[in-house]
Amino acid sequence: MAVDYAVIIVYLAGMLAMGWWGMRRAKSKSEFLVAGRRLGPWMYSGTMAAIVLGGASTIGGVGLGYQYGLSGAWMVFTIGLGLLALSVFFSARIARLKVYTVSEMLDLRYGGRAGLISGVVMWAYTLMLAVTSTIAYATIFDVLFDMNRTVAIILGGAIVVAYSTLGGMWSITLTDMVQFVVKTIGVLLLLLPIAVIKAGGFSEMKAKLPTEYFDPLGIGGETIFTYVLIYTFGMLIGQDIWQRVFTAKSDRTARWGGTVAGTYCLVYAIAGAVIGTAAKVMYPKLPSADAAFATIVKDELPVGVRGLVLAAALAAVMSTSSGALIACATVANNDIWSRLRGVVSRGGGEEHDEVKGNRVFILIMGVAVIAIAIALNNVVEALTVAYNLLVGGLLVPILGGLLWRRGTAAGALAAVSVGGVAVIGLMATYGILANEPVYYGLLASLAVYVIVSLATKPTDAAVLAVWRERLAGRADQDGPAAEKTAVGTPHSTASTTFE
């Protein structure tokens, strides 16, 4: 294992080095939180694919393939569909808003009265997303070093917190590009063909497994529909995803770069399911489907390759964890703490030591994430609660604000409140893992949004006028202080595009 250990150690050291490099670039709020909104298509595509394909997509995707066969691809496939829908239909408008958070978008659209409660819901979602990603370190480090669960979570979490705190989005962007390359080589180019060959090829796999393992709908229509509702729609409104859209240098970059990333996710989904199906042939009686990835890597791959594939799994976890962490800290600082202090920038405004303040929040949220990850046992339930709240509470007011001019602030607040309460109440009634909470919660949110919006006074014309200006890209709202920092310092590279 010495060679495998060396590969992992070099990889982790590289992550920290990029954090240090990113610290030198992050001189303003815009640079720290959204990489100066200057990413070109190649870097944007790679980092977007990295953020959405985490431990659940890699380890969990292989596990679903082990349990259901090729139809196990549907969870990750719906993530790719959501990213494609976001990129084609919404990303250009979102990028033109020049905001930092989803709640700031709601404030702009509805006149400044929807941000705090939506910020709390989004903060809970991003926090639990970061927690569930952090817990996955335990699985990977256990395979690598037979490490205690708590120590593994602290080690992996500390590395992510360190490079995220140092350089913000610049560090995360650079590390995500490396993680994207490592995942592509480790999972698609190495593990996939090796797993199929070790299982005897597709003909042998078909001969040894039941026919339902090769049925594209074998996982069940209701399960697929639930995946679409939670993950496809979740991709449209998550702060962790929007914050990456904000890094694009142009509308075209956001649209086409995101389309490439979404297509990559579709390929990754199928690859994970095939690897899991191959593992079922080789190890038909594993105690847990989620053990399939670690088992096939540990037992079937040669030295060096094994280290690279485990680095790929670690990359998948780290990319999602760091993206969720900076999103959680951004929401906590900009949407909750700033509002409690009475300072709301809506994409601009005062920049008093903004970088230092955001670093502090990343550090605080990072410590909280590690502590919760150590204490939490049921990862699936925690992630389900997060996505149910996100979709049930925020999907309608966000998409309604983008698509329906008649939507009002009162309707948005009612939709967030009723949808969120309905989801929580229905989870208590039906169970956390049931499908009904998100179904009925979303319907309740939609009904209340439409009824209350029609029953209340339309949004002020001046608010809508500003909103239209921002959607059209005719207003630059990064703030005068940010612009001054970007242009007037010797470290400025404001005109540079990072491809």
PDB file of N, CA and C in Angstrom, residues 141-230:
ATOM      1  N   PHE A 141     -11.085   6.870   4.207  1.00  0.00           N
ATOM      2  CA  PHE A 141      -9.890   6.727   5.025  1.00  0.00           C
ATOM      3  C   PHE A 141      -9.848   5.380   5.752  1.00  0.00           C
ATOM      4  N   ASP A 142     -11.017   4.789   5.998  1.00  0.00           N
ATOM      5  CA  ASP A 142     -11.045   3.455   6.588  1.00  0.00           C
ATOM      6  C   ASP A 142     -10.440   2.436   5.618  1.00  0.00           C
ATOM      7  N   VAL A 143     -10.775   2.566   4.327  1.00  0.00           N
ATOM      8  CA  VAL A 143     -10.201   1.675   3.318  1.00  0.00           C
ATOM      9  C   VAL A 143      -8.704   1.930   3.177  1.00  0.00           C
ATOM     10  N   LEU A 144      -8.303   3.190   3.233  1.00  0.00           N
ATOM     11  CA  LEU A 144      -6.903   3.533   3.028  1.00  0.00           C
ATOM     12  C   LEU A 144      -6.017   3.161   4.204  1.00  0.00           C
ATOM     13  N   PHE A 145      -6.428   3.594   5.375  1.00  0.00           N
ATOM     14  CA  PHE A 145      -5.532   3.513   6.534  1.00  0.00           C
ATOM     15  C   PHE A 145      -6.121   2.754   7.723  1.00  0.00           C
ATOM     16  N   ASP A 146      -7.290   2.127   7.543  1.00  0.00           N
ATOM     17  CA  ASP A 146      -7.978   1.476   8.661  1.00  0.00           C
ATOM     18  C   ASP A 146      -8.101   2.456   9.833  1.00  0.00           C
ATOM     19  N   MET A 147      -8.566   3.667   9.516  1.00  0.00           N
ATOM     20  CA  MET A 147      -8.568   4.785  10.467  1.00  0.00           C
ATOM     21  C   MET A 147      -9.877   4.857  11.236  1.00  0.00           C
ATOM     22  N   ASN A 148      -9.797   5.274  12.485  1.00  0.00           N
ATOM     23  CA  ASN A 148     -10.984   5.515  13.307  1.00  0.00           C
ATOM     24  C   ASN A 148     -11.900   6.528  12.638  1.00  0.00           C
ATOM     25  N   ARG A 149     -13.231   6.310  12.736  1.00  0.00           N
ATOM     26  CA  ARG A 149     -14.206   7.155  12.053  1.00  0.00           C
ATOM     27  C   ARG A 149     -14.057   8.628  12.419  1.00  0.00           C
ATOM     28  N   THR A 150     -13.957   8.917  13.683  1.00  0.00           N
ATOM     29  CA  THR A 150     -13.863  10.309  14.139  1.00  0.00           C
ATOM     30  C   THR A 150     -12.596  10.975  13.623  1.00  0.00           C
ATOM     31  N   VAL A 151     -11.474  10.257  13.705  1.00  0.00           N
ATOM     32  CA  VAL A 151     -10.207  10.809  13.224  1.00  0.00           C
ATOM     33  C   VAL A 151     -10.276  11.074  11.721  1.00  0.00           C
ATOM     34  N   ALA A 152     -10.906  10.156  10.981  1.00  0.00           N
ATOM     35  CA  ALA A 152     -11.025  10.322   9.533  1.00  0.00           C
ATOM     36  C   ALA A 152     -11.841  11.557   9.186  1.00  0.00           C
ATOM     37  N   ILE A 153     -12.955  11.769   9.875  1.00  0.00           N
ATOM     38  CA  ILE A 153     -13.798  12.940   9.617  1.00  0.00           C
ATOM     39  C   ILE A 153     -13.046  14.227   9.932  1.00  0.00           C
ATOM     40  N   ILE A 154     -12.315  14.231  11.049  1.00  0.00           N
ATOM     41  CA  ILE A 154     -11.565  15.429  11.436  1.00  0.00           C
ATOM     42  C   ILE A 154     -10.463  15.718  10.417  1.00  0.00           C
ATOM     43  N   LEU A 155      -9.740  14.672   9.980  1.00  0.00           N
ATOM     44  CA  LEU A 155      -8.646  14.870   9.029  1.00  0.00           C
ATOM     45  C   LEU A 155      -9.163  15.393   7.692  1.00  0.00           C
ATOM     46  N   GLY A 156     -10.141  14.692   7.113  1.00  0.00           N
ATOM     47  CA  GLY A 156     -10.670  15.122   5.825  1.00  0.00           C
ATOM     48  C   GLY A 156     -11.336  16.482   5.909  1.00  0.00           C
ATOM     49  N   GLY A 157     -12.134  16.684   6.959  1.00  0.00           N
ATOM     50  CA  GLY A 157     -12.822  17.961   7.130  1.00  0.00           C
ATOM     51  C   GLY A 157     -11.861  19.111   7.334  1.00  0.00           C
ATOM     52  N   ALA A 158     -10.791  18.879   8.099  1.00  0.00           N
ATOM     53  CA  ALA A 158      -9.827  19.946   8.378  1.00  0.00           C
ATOM     54  C   ALA A 158      -9.124  20.405   7.111  1.00  0.00           C
ATOM     55  N   ILE A 159      -8.805  19.479   6.209  1.00  0.00           N
ATOM     56  CA  ILE A 159      -8.138  19.848   4.950  1.00  0.00           C
ATOM     57  C   ILE A 159      -9.061  20.718   4.102  1.00  0.00           C
ATOM     58  N   VAL A 160     -10.332  20.317   3.990  1.00  0.00           N
ATOM     59  CA  VAL A 160     -11.291  21.097   3.207  1.00  0.00           C
ATOM     60  C   VAL A 160     -11.506  22.474   3.821  1.00  0.00           C
ATOM     61  N   VAL A 161     -11.677  22.524   5.138  1.00  0.00           N
ATOM     62  CA  VAL A 161     -11.873  23.811   5.818  1.00  0.00           C
ATOM     63  C   VAL A 161     -10.654  24.710   5.620  1.00  0.00           C
ATOM     64  N   ALA A 162      -9.462  24.122   5.666  1.00  0.00           N
ATOM     65  CA  ALA A 162      -8.237  24.914   5.535  1.00  0.00           C
ATOM     66  C   ALA A 162      -8.152  25.592   4.171  1.00  0.00           C
ATOM     67  N   TYR A 163      -8.279  24.811   3.076  1.00  0.00           N
ATOM     68  CA  TYR A 163      -8.102  25.461   1.768  1.00  0.00           C
ATOM     69  C   TYR A 163      -9.293  26.337   1.400  1.00  0.00           C
ATOM     70  N   SER A 164     -10.480  26.024   1.913  1.00  0.00           N
ATOM     71  CA  SER A 164     -11.645  26.877   1.644  1.00  0.00           C
ATOM     72  C   SER A 164     -11.533  28.198   2.381  1.00  0.00           C
ATOM     73  N   THR A 165     -11.067  28.154   3.620  1.00  0.00           N
ATOM     74  CA  THR A 165     -10.913  29.378   4.415  1.00  0.00           C
ATOM     75  C   THR A 165      -9.828  30.272   3.841  1.00  0.00           C
ATOM     76  N   LEU A 166      -8.739  29.689   3.385  1.00  0.00           N
ATOM     77  CA  LEU A 166      -7.622  30.477   2.885  1.00  0.00           C
ATOM     78  C   LEU A 166      -7.982  31.253   1.619  1.00  0.00           C
ATOM     79  N   GLY A 167      -8.474  30.559   0.623  1.00  0.00           N
ATOM     80  CA  GLY A 167      -8.649  31.192  -0.680  1.00  0.00           C
ATOM     81  C   GLY A 167     -10.059  31.324  -1.177  1.00  0.00           C
ATOM     82  N   GLY A 168     -11.059  30.863  -0.400  1.00  0.00           N
ATOM     83  CA  GLY A 168     -12.438  30.990  -0.830  1.00  0.00           C
ATOM     84  C   GLY A 168     -12.687  30.280  -2.147  1.00  0.00           C
ATOM     85  N   MET A 169     -13.486  30.904  -3.018  1.00  0.00           N
ATOM     86  CA  MET A 169     -13.874  30.268  -4.270  1.00  0.00           C
ATOM     87  C   MET A 169     -12.702  30.039  -5.210  1.00  0.00           C
ATOM     88  N   TRP A 170     -11.659  30.881  -5.133  1.00  0.00           N
ATOM     89  CA  TRP A 170     -10.497  30.629  -5.982  1.00  0.00           C
ATOM     90  C   TRP A 170      -9.853  29.298  -5.625  1.00  0.00           C
ATOM     91  N   SER A 171      -9.629  29.061  -4.338  1.00  0.00           N
ATOM     92  CA  SER A 171      -9.032  27.793  -3.923  1.00  0.00           C
ATOM     93  C   SER A 171      -9.929  26.624  -4.295  1.00  0.00           C
ATOM     94  N   ILE A 172     -11.223  26.778  -4.050  1.00  0.00           N
ATOM     95  CA  ILE A 172     -12.166  25.697  -4.332  1.00  0.00           C
ATOM     96  C   ILE A 172     -12.225  25.422  -5.828  1.00  0.00           C
ATOM     97  N   THR A 173     -12.167  26.477  -6.639  1.00  0.00           N
ATOM     98  CA  THR A 173     -12.190  26.299  -8.090  1.00  0.00           C
ATOM     99  C   THR A 173     -10.970  25.531  -8.578  1.00  0.00           C
ATOM    100  N   LEU A 174      -9.801  25.916  -8.103  1.00  0.00           N
ATOM    101  CA  LEU A 174      -8.576  25.243  -8.523  1.00  0.00           C
ATOM    102  C   LEU A 174      -8.558  23.792  -8.071  1.00  0.00           C
ATOM    103  N   THR A 175      -8.939  23.546  -6.815  1.00  0.00           N
ATOM    104  CA  THR A 175      -8.950  22.167  -6.322  1.00  0.00           C
ATOM    105  C   THR A 175     -10.016  21.344  -7.039  1.00  0.00           C
ATOM    106  N   ASP A 176     -11.143  21.972  -7.367  1.00  0.00           N
ATOM    107  CA  ASP A 176     -12.189  21.246  -8.086  1.00  0.00           C
ATOM    108  C   ASP A 176     -11.731  20.825  -9.480  1.00  0.00           C
ATOM    109  N   MET A 177     -10.937  21.662 -10.142  1.00  0.00           N
ATOM    110  CA  MET A 177     -10.430  21.273 -11.464  1.00  0.00           C
ATOM    111  C   MET A 177      -9.530  20.048 -11.355  1.00  0.00           C
ATOM    112  N   VAL A 178      -8.667  20.044 -10.349  1.00  0.00           N
ATOM    113  CA  VAL A 178      -7.824  18.870 -10.122  1.00  0.00           C
ATOM    114  C   VAL A 178      -8.696  17.654  -9.800  1.00  0.00           C
ATOM    115  N   GLN A 179      -9.701  17.865  -8.946  1.00  0.00           N
ATOM    116  CA  GLN A 179     -10.587  16.775  -8.565  1.00  0.00           C
ATOM    117  C   GLN A 179     -11.376  16.238  -9.758  1.00  0.00           C
ATOM    118  N   PHE A 180     -11.760  17.129 -10.663  1.00  0.00           N
ATOM    119  CA  PHE A 180     -12.471  16.712 -11.874  1.00  0.00           C
ATOM    120  C   PHE A 180     -11.583  15.812 -12.737  1.00  0.00           C
ATOM    121  N   VAL A 181     -10.335  16.201 -12.912  1.00  0.00           N
ATOM    122  CA  VAL A 181      -9.407  15.387 -13.709  1.00  0.00           C
ATOM    123  C   VAL A 181      -9.159  14.042 -13.046  1.00  0.00           C
ATOM    124  N   VAL A 182      -8.945  14.056 -11.724  1.00  0.00           N
ATOM    125  CA  VAL A 182      -8.684  12.817 -10.986  1.00  0.00           C
ATOM    126  C   VAL A 182      -9.885  11.876 -11.062  1.00  0.00           C
ATOM    127  N   LYS A 183     -11.105  12.430 -10.928  1.00  0.00           N
ATOM    128  CA  LYS A 183     -12.310  11.599 -11.022  1.00  0.00           C
ATOM    129  C   LYS A 183     -12.467  11.005 -12.418  1.00  0.00           C
ATOM    130  N   THR A 184     -12.193  11.806 -13.420  1.00  0.00           N
ATOM    131  CA  THR A 184     -12.334  11.318 -14.789  1.00  0.00           C
ATOM    132  C   THR A 184     -11.385  10.155 -15.060  1.00  0.00           C
ATOM    133  N   ILE A 185     -10.132  10.325 -14.664  1.00  0.00           N
ATOM    134  CA  ILE A 185      -9.140   9.258 -14.874  1.00  0.00           C
ATOM    135  C   ILE A 185      -9.454   8.060 -13.976  1.00  0.00           C
ATOM    136  N   GLY A 186      -9.683   8.323 -12.701  1.00  0.00           N
ATOM    137  CA  GLY A 186      -9.840   7.233 -11.739  1.00  0.00           C
ATOM    138  C   GLY A 186     -11.090   6.404 -11.946  1.00  0.00           C
ATOM    139  N   VAL A 187     -12.230   7.057 -12.174  1.00  0.00           N
ATOM    140  CA  VAL A 187     -13.504   6.332 -12.259  1.00  0.00           C
ATOM    141  C   VAL A 187     -13.826   5.921 -13.696  1.00  0.00           C
ATOM    142  N   LEU A 188     -13.789   6.877 -14.635  1.00  0.00           N
ATOM    143  CA  LEU A 188     -14.223   6.578 -16.003  1.00  0.00           C
ATOM    144  C   LEU A 188     -13.179   5.807 -16.803  1.00  0.00           C
ATOM    145  N   LEU A 189     -11.910   6.200 -16.698  1.00  0.00           N
ATOM    146  CA  LEU A 189     -10.880   5.608 -17.553  1.00  0.00           C
ATOM    147  C   LEU A 189     -10.206   4.384 -16.937  1.00  0.00           C
ATOM    148  N   LEU A 190     -10.246   4.234 -15.614  1.00  0.00           N
ATOM    149  CA  LEU A 190      -9.584   3.095 -14.977  1.00  0.00           C
ATOM    150  C   LEU A 190     -10.566   2.115 -14.342  1.00  0.00           C
ATOM    151  N   LEU A 191     -11.349   2.581 -13.367  1.00  0.00           N
ATOM    152  CA  LEU A 191     -12.198   1.657 -12.619  1.00  0.00           C
ATOM    153  C   LEU A 191     -13.275   1.024 -13.497  1.00  0.00           C
ATOM    154  N   LEU A 192     -13.895   1.792 -14.380  1.00  0.00           N
ATOM    155  CA  LEU A 192     -14.973   1.262 -15.218  1.00  0.00           C
ATOM    156  C   LEU A 192     -14.515   0.100 -16.106  1.00  0.00           C
ATOM    157  N   PRO A 193     -13.495   0.274 -16.932  1.00  0.00           N
ATOM    158  CA  PRO A 193     -13.094  -0.867 -17.774  1.00  0.00           C
ATOM    159  C   PRO A 193     -12.532  -2.037 -16.971  1.00  0.00           C
ATOM    160  N   ILE A 194     -11.785  -1.756 -15.913  1.00  0.00           N
ATOM    161  CA  ILE A 194     -11.218  -2.843 -15.101  1.00  0.00           C
ATOM    162  C   ILE A 194     -12.327  -3.654 -14.453  1.00  0.00           C
ATOM    163  N   ALA A 195     -13.357  -2.975 -13.932  1.00  0.00           N
ATOM    164  CA  ALA A 195     -14.469  -3.685 -13.284  1.00  0.00           C
ATOM    165  C   ALA A 195     -15.198  -4.591 -14.275  1.00  0.00           C
ATOM    166  N   VAL A 196     -15.455  -4.074 -15.474  1.00  0.00           N
ATOM    167  CA  VAL A 196     -16.168  -4.878 -16.487  1.00  0.00           C
ATOM    168  C   VAL A 196     -15.333  -6.085 -16.898  1.00  0.00           C
ATOM    169  N   ILE A 197     -14.028  -5.891 -17.098  1.00  0.00           N
ATOM    170  CA  ILE A 197     -13.145  -6.997 -17.483  1.00  0.00           C
ATOM    171  C   ILE A 197     -13.077  -8.040 -16.367  1.00  0.00           C
ATOM    172  N   LYS A 198     -12.925  -7.590 -15.125  1.00  0.00           N
ATOM    173  CA  LYS A 198     -12.837  -8.523 -13.993  1.00  0.00           C
ATOM    174  C   LYS A 198     -14.127  -9.324 -13.822  1.00  0.00           C
ATOM    175  N   ALA A 199     -15.254  -8.721 -14.207  1.00  0.00           N
ATOM    176  CA  ALA A 199     -16.543  -9.422 -14.086  1.00  0.00           C
ATOM    177  C   ALA A 199     -16.793 -10.361 -15.259  1.00  0.00           C
ATOM    178  N   GLY A 200     -15.902 -10.389 -16.237  1.00  0.00           N
ATOM    179  CA  GLY A 200     -16.048 -11.293 -17.366  1.00  0.00           C
ATOM    180  C   GLY A 200     -16.694 -10.689 -18.591  1.00  0.00           C
ATOM    181  N   GLY A 201     -16.864  -9.374 -18.599  1.00  0.00           N
ATOM    182  CA  GLY A 201     -17.500  -8.715 -19.729  1.00  0.00           C
ATOM    183  C   GLY A 201     -19.015  -8.681 -19.588  1.00  0.00           C
ATOM    184  N   PHE A 202     -19.669  -7.945 -20.483  1.00  0.00           N
ATOM    185  CA  PHE A 202     -21.118  -7.770 -20.371  1.00  0.00           C
ATOM    186  C   PHE A 202     -21.875  -9.079 -20.587  1.00  0.00           C
ATOM    187  N   SER A 203     -21.367  -9.949 -21.448  1.00  0.00           N
ATOM    188  CA  SER A 203     -22.067 -11.220 -21.677  1.00  0.00           C
ATOM    189  C   SER A 203     -22.082 -12.074 -20.417  1.00  0.00           C
ATOM    190  N   GLU A 204     -20.978 -12.098 -19.703  1.00  0.00           N
ATOM    191  CA  GLU A 204     -20.911 -12.861 -18.449  1.00  0.00           C
ATOM    192  C   GLU A 204     -21.782 -12.217 -17.378  1.00  0.00           C
ATOM    193  N   MET A 205     -21.808 -10.895 -17.340  1.00  0.00           N
ATOM    194  CA  MET A 205     -22.650 -10.198 -16.370  1.00  0.00           C
ATOM    195  C   MET A 205     -24.125 -10.509 -16.613  1.00  0.00           C
ATOM    196  N   LYS A 206     -24.541 -10.522 -17.874  1.00  0.00           N
ATOM    197  CA  LYS A 206     -25.936 -10.839 -18.192  1.00  0.00           C
ATOM    198  C   LYS A 206     -26.275 -12.281 -17.854  1.00  0.00           C
ATOM    199  N   ALA A 207     -25.313 -13.178 -18.012  1.00  0.00           N
ATOM    200  CA  ALA A 207     -25.558 -14.598 -17.735  1.00  0.00           C
ATOM    201  C   ALA A 207     -25.703 -14.871 -16.241  1.00  0.00           C
ATOM    202  N   LYS A 208     -25.010 -14.099 -15.402  1.00  0.00           N
ATOM    203  CA  LYS A 208     -24.983 -14.376 -13.969  1.00  0.00           C
ATOM    204  C   LYS A 208     -26.001 -13.588 -13.152  1.00  0.00           C
ATOM    205  N   LEU A 209     -26.588 -12.562 -13.737  1.00  0.00           N
ATOM    206  CA  LEU A 209     -27.507 -11.709 -12.970  1.00  0.00           C
ATOM    207  C   LEU A 209     -28.926 -11.815 -13.511  1.00  0.00           C
ATOM    208  N   PRO A 210     -29.933 -11.531 -12.661  1.00  0.00           N
ATOM    209  CA  PRO A 210     -31.330 -11.546 -13.127  1.00  0.00           C
ATOM    210  C   PRO A 210     -31.549 -10.508 -14.225  1.00  0.00           C
ATOM    211  N   THR A 211     -32.546 -10.728 -15.056  1.00  0.00           N
ATOM    212  CA  THR A 211     -32.808  -9.830 -16.193  1.00  0.00           C
ATOM    213  C   THR A 211     -33.167  -8.414 -15.736  1.00  0.00           C
ATOM    214  N   GLU A 212     -33.785  -8.293 -14.549  1.00  0.00           N
ATOM    215  CA  GLU A 212     -34.164  -6.954 -14.084  1.00  0.00           C
ATOM    216  C   GLU A 212     -32.955  -6.058 -13.832  1.00  0.00           C
ATOM    217  N   TYR A 213     -31.762  -6.635 -13.689  1.00  0.00           N
ATOM    218  CA  TYR A 213     -30.550  -5.835 -13.523  1.00  0.00           C
ATOM    219  C   TYR A 213     -30.219  -5.043 -14.792  1.00  0.00           C
ATOM    220  N   PHE A 214     -30.820  -5.415 -15.906  1.00  0.00           N
ATOM    221  CA  PHE A 214     -30.530  -4.733 -17.167  1.00  0.00           C
ATOM    222  C   PHE A 214     -31.771  -4.026 -17.711  1.00  0.00           C
ATOM    223  N   ASP A 215     -32.777  -3.872 -16.855  1.00  0.00           N
ATOM    224  CA  ASP A 215     -33.990  -3.129 -17.197  1.00  0.00           C
ATOM    225  C   ASP A 215     -33.782  -1.660 -16.831  1.00  0.00           C
ATOM    226  N   PRO A 216     -33.835  -0.751 -17.787  1.00  0.00           N
ATOM    227  CA  PRO A 216     -33.587   0.672 -17.483  1.00  0.00           C
ATOM    228  C   PRO A 216     -34.547   1.245 -16.442  1.00  0.00           C
ATOM    229  N   LEU A 217     -35.723   0.662 -16.277  1.00  0.00           N
ATOM    230  CA  LEU A 217     -36.703   1.162 -15.311  1.00  0.00           C
ATOM    231  C   LEU A 217     -36.854   0.223 -14.120  1.00  0.00           C
ATOM    232  N   GLY A 218     -35.880  -0.640 -13.917  1.00  0.00           N
ATOM    233  CA  GLY A 218     -35.996  -1.653 -12.872  1.00  0.00           C
ATOM    234  C   GLY A 218     -36.087  -1.100 -11.466  1.00  0.00           C
ATOM    235  N   ILE A 219     -35.560   0.078 -11.235  1.00  0.00           N
ATOM    236  CA  ILE A 219     -35.589   0.666  -9.896  1.00  0.00           C
ATOM    237  C   ILE A 219     -36.984   1.114  -9.491  1.00  0.00           C
ATOM    238  N   GLY A 220     -37.886   1.260 -10.468  1.00  0.00           N
ATOM    239  CA  GLY A 220     -39.275   1.614 -10.178  1.00  0.00           C
ATOM    240  C   GLY A 220     -39.630   3.025 -10.616  1.00  0.00           C
ATOM    241  N   GLY A 221     -40.809   3.165 -11.220  1.00  0.00           N
ATOM    242  CA  GLY A 221     -41.244   4.468 -11.720  1.00  0.00           C
ATOM    243  C   GLY A 221     -41.414   5.510 -10.636  1.00  0.00           C
ATOM    244  N   GLU A 222     -41.951   5.108  -9.478  1.00  0.00           N
ATOM    245  CA  GLU A 222     -42.153   6.073  -8.392  1.00  0.00           C
ATOM    246  C   GLU A 222     -40.823   6.592  -7.861  1.00  0.00           C
ATOM    247  N   THR A 223     -39.835   5.701  -7.754  1.00  0.00           N
ATOM    248  CA  THR A 223     -38.507   6.117  -7.299  1.00  0.00           C
ATOM    249  C   THR A 223     -37.880   7.097  -8.280  1.00  0.00           C
ATOM    250  N   ILE A 224     -38.006   6.812  -9.569  1.00  0.00           N
ATOM    251  CA  ILE A 224     -37.457   7.710 -10.588  1.00  0.00           C
ATOM    252  C   ILE A 224     -38.126   9.078 -10.515  1.00  0.00           C
ATOM    253  N   PHE A 225     -39.453   9.080 -10.352  1.00  0.00           N
ATOM    254  CA  PHE A 225     -40.182  10.348 -10.248  1.00  0.00           C
ATOM    255  C   PHE A 225     -39.724  11.150  -9.032  1.00  0.00           C
ATOM    256  N   THR A 226     -39.513  10.460  -7.921  1.00  0.00           N
ATOM    257  CA  THR A 226     -39.042  11.142  -6.707  1.00  0.00           C
ATOM    258  C   THR A 226     -37.643  11.708  -6.916  1.00  0.00           C
ATOM    259  N   TYR A 227     -36.764  10.948  -7.577  1.00  0.00           N
ATOM    260  CA  TYR A 227     -35.428  11.461  -7.883  1.00  0.00           C
ATOM    261  C   TYR A 227     -35.507  12.735  -8.723  1.00  0.00           C
ATOM    262  N   VAL A 228     -36.390  12.732  -9.721  1.00  0.00           N
ATOM    263  CA  VAL A 228     -36.555  13.920 -10.566  1.00  0.00           C
ATOM    264  C   VAL A 228     -37.015  15.104  -9.730  1.00  0.00           C
ATOM    265  N   LEU A 229     -38.005  14.861  -8.870  1.00  0.00           N
ATOM    266  CA  LEU A 229     -38.562  15.936  -8.057  1.00  0.00           C
ATOM    267  C   LEU A 229     -37.527  16.521  -7.107  1.00  0.00           C
ATOM    268  N   ILE A 230     -36.735  15.648  -6.482  1.00  0.00           N
ATOM    269  CA  ILE A 230     -35.786  16.108  -5.466  1.00  0.00           C
ATOM    270  C   ILE A 230     -34.486  16.601  -6.097  1.00  0.00           C
TER     271      ILE A 230
END
